[in-house]
Amino acid sequence: MKAISQPNISNKAHKFATLTALAAACAMMLPAPVNAAENDTAAASANAAVPSAIDSSKRVIRRAQPNAAVSTPQPEAQLNTNTAQVNNAQQSNVQPNRTPLNEAQSQANQELELTGTTRVYERGPMTATGIDLRGGQLANIPTPQVQLSDISFVPTMLIPQQKGLGTDKLDVSLLDDFIKDVSPNARHYPPNFPNRTQRHNAREKIKVMTDWIEPYAKSPNASYDVLLRAAKLNGMGRNLDLGSEYTVRGGQYVDRAIKVKPDSGEANFLYGLMLSEGGGFKEGQKYLDKAVSLGYTEAEQSLAQSDLLSDRRDKALERLRRLEQQVPNNALIRQQIKLVEDGKFYIWDIPAPNVNVKPTM
């Protein structure tokens, strides 16, 4: 009779305990990747829901949510049920040989579908009034107090950029205001400023303004107004020793301005002034004489300066005294007569009015 071998009971118990431990370990390990995948999916959804600005010309703003319908949102109870079903399905579909975490994320991103609405914002009137600080909006913070003084206004001045009708306009309001203030100090030679700071500020500002108007004045079709202002700036730059190029440009621009308007008293005076004060007494006299005939008083004073530098002191004094009778209210002429009588050679070497030229920023 053969003996039947029976399985060892202790071996069975040991194998059963081993399998039970492995099952428990798998049960503990499986939920962690699932939760991680859920968290990553939620993060991707949150990032996808961020509004994005597209087409800045129309300011198109797209507002979207991943896998969300535009219809009415579901009730809270139904949402909880659906969420529980999705979680159960994810846990039941987990296999031991599952896809790596990064591949699962890429598949989730590929299946992500953005749905929602698009709003186009067009430009409209500004209606917001802001916060009134006086209304106590900011507690325990003192209300700022502002006081204004010495309020001044610069009249707006627009000039044609080129000759002819229908040309663009240039705003020369600040330029004209500067020329008006500084001309008594820098139009004639030698220039006269109350202090070195004002002289320096005037020099720097002339550099900036000549650079600004230069492209317009260089145009072969530049208007008379552009050429005259460019000539004035370059003439003052010459008197302030900014360089020979200012002398050349000033002469060129005023010559072109006279060709555009031959009967301009101001242009003839400016050209005669530049020539005579630069040593060309004979060349400048004909332009100054024409400016005098056109009623430009200052041209007569420049002729007196030319006579004085040409050793014709008596003629200069006679001219100034005659001019004083014609313009009795001009105090400057009386001061110039006094300079000639005292043997001085520059009738413009008079303390000029105070000027406050702001430094160039």
Short mmCIF file of C-alpha atoms in Angstrom, two decimals:
data_model
loop_
_atom_site.label_atom_id
_atom_site.label_comp_id
_atom_site.label_asym_id
_atom_site.label_seq_id
_atom_site.Cartn_x
_atom_site.Cartn_y
_atom_site.Cartn_z
CA MET A 1 0.00 0.00 0.00
CA LYS A 2 1.41 3.34 -1.11
CA ALA A 3 1.58 6.17 1.26
CA ILE A 4 -0.15 9.36 0.23
CA SER A 5 1.91 12.48 0.97
CA GLN A 6 -0.10 15.32 2.53
CA PRO A 7 0.87 19.00 2.05
CA ASN A 8 2.58 20.61 4.92
CA ILE A 9 0.06 22.72 6.83
CA SER A 10 2.72 25.11 8.09
CA ASN A 11 3.95 25.80 4.54
CA LYS A 12 0.37 26.66 3.44
CA ALA A 13 -0.07 29.08 6.31
CA HIS A 14 3.20 30.79 5.52
CA LYS A 15 2.35 31.24 1.82
CA PHE A 16 -1.11 32.57 2.69
CA ALA A 17 0.39 35.13 5.09
CA THR A 18 2.87 36.23 2.44
CA LEU A 19 0.15 36.76 -0.18
CA THR A 20 -1.97 38.69 2.30
CA ALA A 21 0.91 41.04 3.08
CA LEU A 22 1.60 41.65 -0.61
CA ALA A 23 -2.06 42.45 -1.24
CA ALA A 24 -2.12 44.93 1.63
CA ALA A 25 1.03 46.60 0.37
CA CYS A 26 -0.43 46.95 -3.14
CA ALA A 27 -3.63 48.40 -1.71
CA MET A 28 -1.60 51.02 0.15
CA MET A 29 0.57 51.91 -2.84
CA LEU A 30 -2.10 52.16 -5.53
CA PRO A 31 -4.14 55.17 -4.23
CA ALA A 32 -1.08 57.49 -4.07
CA PRO A 33 -0.43 57.76 -7.86
CA VAL A 34 -4.16 58.06 -8.46
CA ASN A 35 -4.38 60.99 -6.08
CA ALA A 36 -1.29 62.53 -7.59
CA ALA A 37 -2.77 62.25 -11.07
CA GLU A 38 -5.97 63.85 -9.82
CA ASN A 39 -4.04 66.75 -8.27
CA ASP A 40 -2.01 67.28 -11.45
CA THR A 41 -5.18 67.25 -13.55
CA ALA A 42 -6.76 69.85 -11.25
CA ALA A 43 -3.65 72.03 -11.53
CA ALA A 44 -3.73 71.76 -15.31
CA SER A 45 -7.39 72.71 -15.28
CA ALA A 46 -6.68 75.74 -13.11
CA ASN A 47 -3.86 76.86 -15.42
CA ALA A 48 -6.01 76.41 -18.51
CA ALA A 49 -8.74 78.52 -16.96
CA VAL A 50 -6.50 81.60 -16.69
CA PRO A 51 -7.75 84.31 -19.10
CA SER A 52 -5.43 85.11 -22.00
CA ALA A 53 -5.22 88.44 -23.88
CA ILE A 54 -5.05 88.05 -27.66
CA ASP A 55 -5.03 90.67 -30.44
CA SER A 56 -4.11 93.85 -28.58
CA SER A 57 -5.68 96.04 -31.25
CA LYS A 58 -9.16 94.80 -30.30
CA ARG A 59 -8.30 93.68 -26.79
CA VAL A 60 -9.87 90.23 -27.23
CA ILE A 61 -10.00 88.43 -23.90
CA ARG A 62 -10.85 84.73 -23.94
CA ARG A 63 -12.40 83.29 -20.82
CA ALA A 64 -12.49 79.49 -20.88
CA GLN A 65 -12.87 76.48 -18.59
CA PRO A 66 -11.60 72.98 -19.37
CA ASN A 67 -14.28 70.40 -20.31
CA ALA A 68 -17.03 72.78 -19.18
CA ALA A 69 -20.22 73.33 -21.06
CA VAL A 70 -21.71 76.78 -21.47
CA SER A 71 -25.09 75.50 -20.29
CA THR A 72 -26.60 75.93 -16.83
CA PRO A 73 -24.38 74.49 -14.04
CA GLN A 74 -25.49 71.18 -12.44
CA PRO A 75 -26.92 71.01 -8.91
CA GLU A 76 -24.51 70.38 -6.08
CA ALA A 77 -25.88 66.91 -5.25
CA GLN A 78 -25.55 65.75 -8.85
CA LEU A 79 -22.03 67.12 -9.02
CA ASN A 80 -21.08 65.17 -5.87
CA THR A 81 -22.56 61.96 -7.37
CA ASN A 82 -20.69 62.43 -10.61
CA THR A 83 -17.48 63.11 -8.74
CA ALA A 84 -17.86 59.92 -6.70
CA GLN A 85 -18.53 57.90 -9.87
CA VAL A 86 -15.46 59.32 -11.54
CA ASN A 87 -13.26 58.54 -8.52
CA ASN A 88 -14.58 54.95 -8.32
CA ALA A 89 -14.03 54.47 -12.01
CA GLN A 90 -10.47 55.73 -11.75
CA GLN A 91 -9.70 53.40 -8.84
CA SER A 92 -11.29 50.36 -10.50
CA ASN A 93 -9.45 50.94 -13.76
CA VAL A 94 -6.04 51.09 -12.12
CA GLN A 95 -3.88 48.17 -13.27
CA PRO A 96 -0.64 46.98 -11.75
CA ASN A 97 1.19 47.64 -15.04
CA ARG A 98 -0.20 51.19 -15.38
CA THR A 99 1.07 54.04 -17.56
CA PRO A 100 3.81 56.22 -16.01
CA LEU A 101 2.70 59.45 -14.35
CA ASN A 102 4.10 61.85 -16.98
CA GLU A 103 2.40 59.94 -19.84
CA ALA A 104 -0.88 60.08 -17.94
CA GLN A 105 -0.54 63.85 -17.63
CA SER A 106 0.20 64.29 -21.33
CA GLN A 107 -2.87 62.21 -22.26
CA ALA A 108 -5.00 64.32 -19.90
CA ASN A 109 -3.68 67.52 -21.52
CA GLN A 110 -4.38 66.18 -25.02
CA GLU A 111 -7.96 65.35 -24.06
CA LEU A 112 -8.43 68.81 -22.46
CA GLU A 113 -11.01 70.80 -24.37
CA LEU A 114 -11.49 74.51 -23.73
CA THR A 115 -15.02 75.76 -24.03
CA GLY A 116 -16.56 79.00 -22.89
CA THR A 117 -17.23 82.52 -24.09
CA THR A 118 -15.23 85.22 -25.89
CA ARG A 119 -15.69 88.89 -25.07
CA VAL A 120 -14.42 91.68 -27.29
CA TYR A 121 -13.80 95.02 -25.56
CA GLU A 122 -13.94 98.11 -27.74
CA ARG A 123 -12.71 101.55 -26.79
CA GLY A 124 -15.26 103.71 -25.03
CA PRO A 125 -15.51 106.92 -23.01
CA MET A 126 -13.79 107.11 -19.65
CA THR A 127 -16.48 107.13 -16.97
CA ALA A 128 -14.53 106.27 -13.83
CA THR A 129 -14.08 109.20 -11.49
CA GLY A 130 -11.62 107.61 -9.09
CA ILE A 131 -11.56 107.94 -5.32
CA ASP A 132 -12.23 111.28 -3.71
CA LEU A 133 -9.61 111.54 -0.96
CA ARG A 134 -11.61 114.25 0.75
CA GLY A 135 -14.47 111.85 1.36
CA GLY A 136 -12.62 109.99 4.10
CA GLN A 137 -11.79 106.94 1.99
CA LEU A 138 -8.36 106.62 3.60
CA ALA A 139 -8.70 106.60 7.36
CA ASN A 140 -6.00 108.08 9.59
CA ILE A 141 -4.14 109.53 6.59
CA PRO A 142 -3.94 113.33 6.29
CA THR A 143 -5.47 114.86 3.20
CA PRO A 144 -2.79 116.40 0.94
CA GLN A 145 -2.93 120.17 0.57
CA VAL A 146 -1.76 121.81 -2.66
CA GLN A 147 -1.32 125.50 -3.34
CA LEU A 148 -0.56 127.03 -6.73
CA SER A 149 1.07 130.37 -7.40
CA ASP A 150 2.64 132.18 -10.35
CA ILE A 151 0.31 130.48 -12.80
CA SER A 152 1.17 131.40 -16.38
CA PHE A 153 -0.09 130.26 -19.74
CA VAL A 154 1.82 129.94 -23.00
CA PRO A 155 -0.34 130.85 -26.00
CA THR A 156 -0.64 128.08 -28.55
CA MET A 157 1.17 128.85 -31.79
CA LEU A 158 0.84 126.63 -34.85
CA ILE A 159 2.84 127.35 -38.00
CA PRO A 160 2.81 125.65 -41.42
CA GLN A 161 5.54 123.10 -41.85
CA GLN A 162 5.99 123.73 -45.58
CA LYS A 163 5.00 126.28 -48.18
CA GLY A 164 1.60 126.05 -49.80
CA LEU A 165 -1.87 125.16 -48.64
CA GLY A 166 -2.88 121.99 -46.83
CA THR A 167 0.47 121.46 -45.14
CA ASP A 168 0.96 119.96 -41.69
CA LYS A 169 1.22 122.30 -38.71
CA LEU A 170 4.00 122.51 -36.14
CA ASP A 171 3.34 123.50 -32.53
CA VAL A 172 6.03 126.09 -31.71
CA SER A 173 4.40 127.46 -28.57
CA LEU A 174 7.31 126.66 -26.23
CA LEU A 175 9.90 127.62 -28.83
CA ASP A 176 8.34 131.06 -29.37
CA ASP A 177 8.06 131.60 -25.63
CA PHE A 178 11.77 130.84 -25.22
CA ILE A 179 12.80 133.13 -28.11
CA LYS A 180 10.70 135.95 -26.68
CA ASP A 181 12.31 135.65 -23.23
CA VAL A 182 15.93 135.18 -24.32
CA SER A 183 16.14 137.46 -27.38
CA PRO A 184 16.83 140.65 -25.36
CA ASN A 185 19.80 138.83 -23.78
CA ALA A 186 21.22 136.92 -26.77
CA ARG A 187 19.97 138.45 -30.03
CA HIS A 188 22.83 140.97 -30.25
CA TYR A 189 26.53 140.65 -29.67
CA PRO A 190 27.84 140.58 -27.01
CA PRO A 191 25.13 138.63 -25.21
CA ASN A 192 24.20 139.81 -21.74
CA PHE A 193 22.88 137.54 -18.98
CA PRO A 194 22.38 138.25 -15.28
CA ASN A 195 24.57 135.28 -14.26
CA ARG A 196 26.51 132.35 -15.65
CA THR A 197 23.82 129.85 -14.78
CA GLN A 198 21.27 131.57 -17.00
CA ARG A 199 23.80 131.84 -19.80
CA HIS A 200 24.58 128.13 -19.53
CA ASN A 201 20.88 127.16 -19.45
CA ALA A 202 20.21 129.31 -22.52
CA ARG A 203 23.07 127.66 -24.41
CA GLU A 204 21.85 124.16 -23.61
CA LYS A 205 18.28 124.95 -24.53
CA ILE A 206 19.31 126.50 -27.84
CA LYS A 207 21.11 123.25 -28.67
CA VAL A 208 17.99 121.21 -28.00
CA MET A 209 15.64 123.49 -29.93
CA THR A 210 17.90 123.83 -32.96
CA ASP A 211 18.17 120.03 -33.11
CA TRP A 212 14.38 119.83 -33.05
CA ILE A 213 13.70 122.37 -35.83
CA GLU A 214 16.68 121.43 -38.00
CA PRO A 215 14.97 118.61 -39.99
CA TYR A 216 12.05 120.89 -40.86
CA ALA A 217 14.28 123.84 -41.83
CA LYS A 218 16.48 121.64 -44.04
CA SER A 219 13.51 120.72 -46.20
CA PRO A 220 13.73 122.52 -49.60
CA ASN A 221 10.05 123.39 -49.26
CA ALA A 222 10.27 124.70 -45.68
CA SER A 223 7.86 127.49 -44.82
CA TYR A 224 8.87 131.08 -44.04
CA ASP A 225 7.84 130.64 -40.38
CA VAL A 226 10.06 127.60 -39.94
CA LEU A 227 13.05 129.27 -41.62
CA LEU A 228 12.74 132.48 -39.59
CA ARG A 229 12.63 130.63 -36.26
CA ALA A 230 15.56 128.42 -37.23
CA ALA A 231 17.53 131.56 -38.18
CA LYS A 232 16.77 133.23 -34.83
CA LEU A 233 17.88 130.18 -32.83
CA ASN A 234 21.09 129.74 -34.81
CA GLY A 235 21.84 133.46 -34.57
CA MET A 236 21.61 133.35 -30.78
CA GLY A 237 23.74 130.20 -30.79
CA ARG A 238 26.40 132.10 -32.75
CA ASN A 239 26.39 134.95 -30.24
CA LEU A 240 26.76 132.41 -27.40
CA ASP A 241 29.82 130.87 -29.11
CA LEU A 242 28.25 127.49 -29.82
CA GLY A 243 30.24 127.05 -33.02
CA SER A 244 30.70 128.22 -36.58
CA GLU A 245 28.00 125.88 -37.84
CA TYR A 246 25.42 128.05 -36.09
CA THR A 247 26.69 131.07 -38.03
CA VAL A 248 26.49 129.25 -41.36
CA ARG A 249 23.05 127.77 -40.75
CA GLY A 250 21.64 131.05 -39.45
CA GLY A 251 22.73 132.91 -42.58
CA GLN A 252 21.40 130.22 -44.89
CA TYR A 253 17.99 130.05 -43.25
CA VAL A 254 17.39 133.79 -43.11
CA ASP A 255 18.51 134.15 -46.74
CA ARG A 256 15.93 131.54 -47.75
CA ALA A 257 13.28 133.27 -45.62
CA ILE A 258 13.87 136.56 -47.47
CA LYS A 259 13.49 134.76 -50.80
CA VAL A 260 10.11 133.45 -49.65
CA LYS A 261 9.01 136.90 -48.32
CA PRO A 262 11.21 139.67 -49.77
CA ASP A 263 9.24 142.44 -48.02
CA SER A 264 9.53 141.00 -44.52
CA GLY A 265 10.91 143.69 -42.22
CA GLU A 266 11.88 141.14 -39.58
CA ALA A 267 13.75 138.87 -42.00
CA ASN A 268 15.65 141.79 -43.57
CA PHE A 269 16.54 143.13 -40.13
CA LEU A 270 17.75 139.72 -38.94
CA TYR A 271 19.94 139.19 -41.98
CA GLY A 272 21.41 142.70 -41.82
CA LEU A 273 22.01 142.23 -38.08
CA MET A 274 23.91 138.98 -38.60
CA LEU A 275 26.07 140.43 -41.38
CA SER A 276 26.91 143.75 -39.74
CA GLU A 277 27.62 142.33 -36.28
CA GLY A 278 29.78 139.69 -37.93
CA GLY A 279 31.92 142.36 -39.60
CA GLY A 280 30.12 142.69 -42.93
CA PHE A 281 29.01 146.31 -42.46
CA LYS A 282 28.50 147.11 -46.14
CA GLU A 283 26.81 143.80 -46.92
CA GLY A 284 24.42 144.16 -43.99
CA GLN A 285 23.56 147.82 -44.52
CA LYS A 286 21.28 147.27 -47.50
CA TYR A 287 19.17 144.76 -45.56
CA LEU A 288 19.02 147.07 -42.54
CA ASP A 289 18.07 150.03 -44.71
CA LYS A 290 15.23 148.03 -46.22
CA ALA A 291 14.04 146.96 -42.75
CA VAL A 292 14.04 150.64 -41.69
CA SER A 293 11.96 151.54 -44.74
CA LEU A 294 9.51 148.81 -43.71
CA GLY A 295 9.13 150.42 -40.26
CA TYR A 296 11.41 148.14 -38.22
CA THR A 297 12.74 150.41 -35.44
CA GLU A 298 15.46 148.08 -34.17
CA ALA A 299 17.08 148.09 -37.60
CA GLU A 300 17.93 151.77 -37.08
CA GLN A 301 19.70 150.89 -33.84
CA SER A 302 21.71 148.21 -35.64
CA LEU A 303 22.73 150.79 -38.25
CA ALA A 304 23.97 153.01 -35.42
CA GLN A 305 26.01 150.07 -34.09
CA SER A 306 27.46 149.56 -37.57
CA ASP A 307 28.41 153.25 -37.79
CA LEU A 308 30.07 153.08 -34.39
CA LEU A 309 32.21 150.05 -35.31
CA SER A 310 33.12 151.74 -38.60
CA ASP A 311 34.59 154.73 -36.73
CA ARG A 312 31.62 156.96 -37.52
CA ARG A 313 30.76 157.88 -33.96
CA ASP A 314 29.16 161.23 -34.80
CA LYS A 315 26.89 159.63 -37.37
CA ALA A 316 25.90 156.91 -34.90
CA LEU A 317 25.08 159.49 -32.24
CA GLU A 318 23.07 161.55 -34.72
CA ARG A 319 21.09 158.50 -35.79
CA LEU A 320 20.23 157.52 -32.24
CA ARG A 321 19.14 161.03 -31.24
CA ARG A 322 16.89 161.26 -34.26
CA LEU A 323 15.42 157.86 -33.39
CA GLU A 324 14.80 159.02 -29.81
CA GLN A 325 12.62 161.85 -31.10
CA GLN A 326 10.62 159.38 -33.18
CA VAL A 327 10.18 156.92 -30.31
CA PRO A 328 10.26 159.04 -27.13
CA ASN A 329 8.98 156.26 -24.87
CA ASN A 330 11.86 153.90 -25.67
CA ALA A 331 14.15 154.07 -22.61
CA LEU A 332 16.67 151.73 -24.23
CA ILE A 333 17.57 154.32 -26.86
CA ARG A 334 18.45 156.89 -24.16
CA GLN A 335 20.79 154.36 -22.53
CA GLN A 336 22.46 153.69 -25.87
CA ILE A 337 23.02 157.40 -26.44
CA LYS A 338 24.69 157.58 -23.02
CA LEU A 339 27.02 154.70 -23.95
CA VAL A 340 28.12 156.43 -27.16
CA GLU A 341 28.66 159.69 -25.34
CA ASP A 342 30.83 157.85 -22.80
CA GLY A 343 33.05 156.46 -25.59
CA LYS A 344 31.71 152.88 -25.58
CA PHE A 345 31.67 150.79 -28.75
CA TYR A 346 28.77 148.38 -28.14
CA ILE A 347 25.37 149.96 -27.76
CA TRP A 348 23.85 146.60 -26.72
CA ASP A 349 26.21 146.21 -23.76
CA ILE A 350 23.40 147.17 -21.39
CA PRO A 351 22.27 145.17 -18.36
CA ALA A 352 19.61 143.01 -19.93
CA PRO A 353 16.33 142.26 -18.20
CA ASN A 354 16.40 139.35 -15.79
CA VAL A 355 15.60 136.04 -17.41
CA ASN A 356 14.76 132.71 -15.81
CA VAL A 357 15.65 129.95 -18.26
CA LYS A 358 14.85 126.53 -16.84
CA PRO A 359 17.56 123.89 -17.23
CA THR A 360 17.07 121.34 -19.97
CA MET A 361 15.75 118.04 -18.58
#
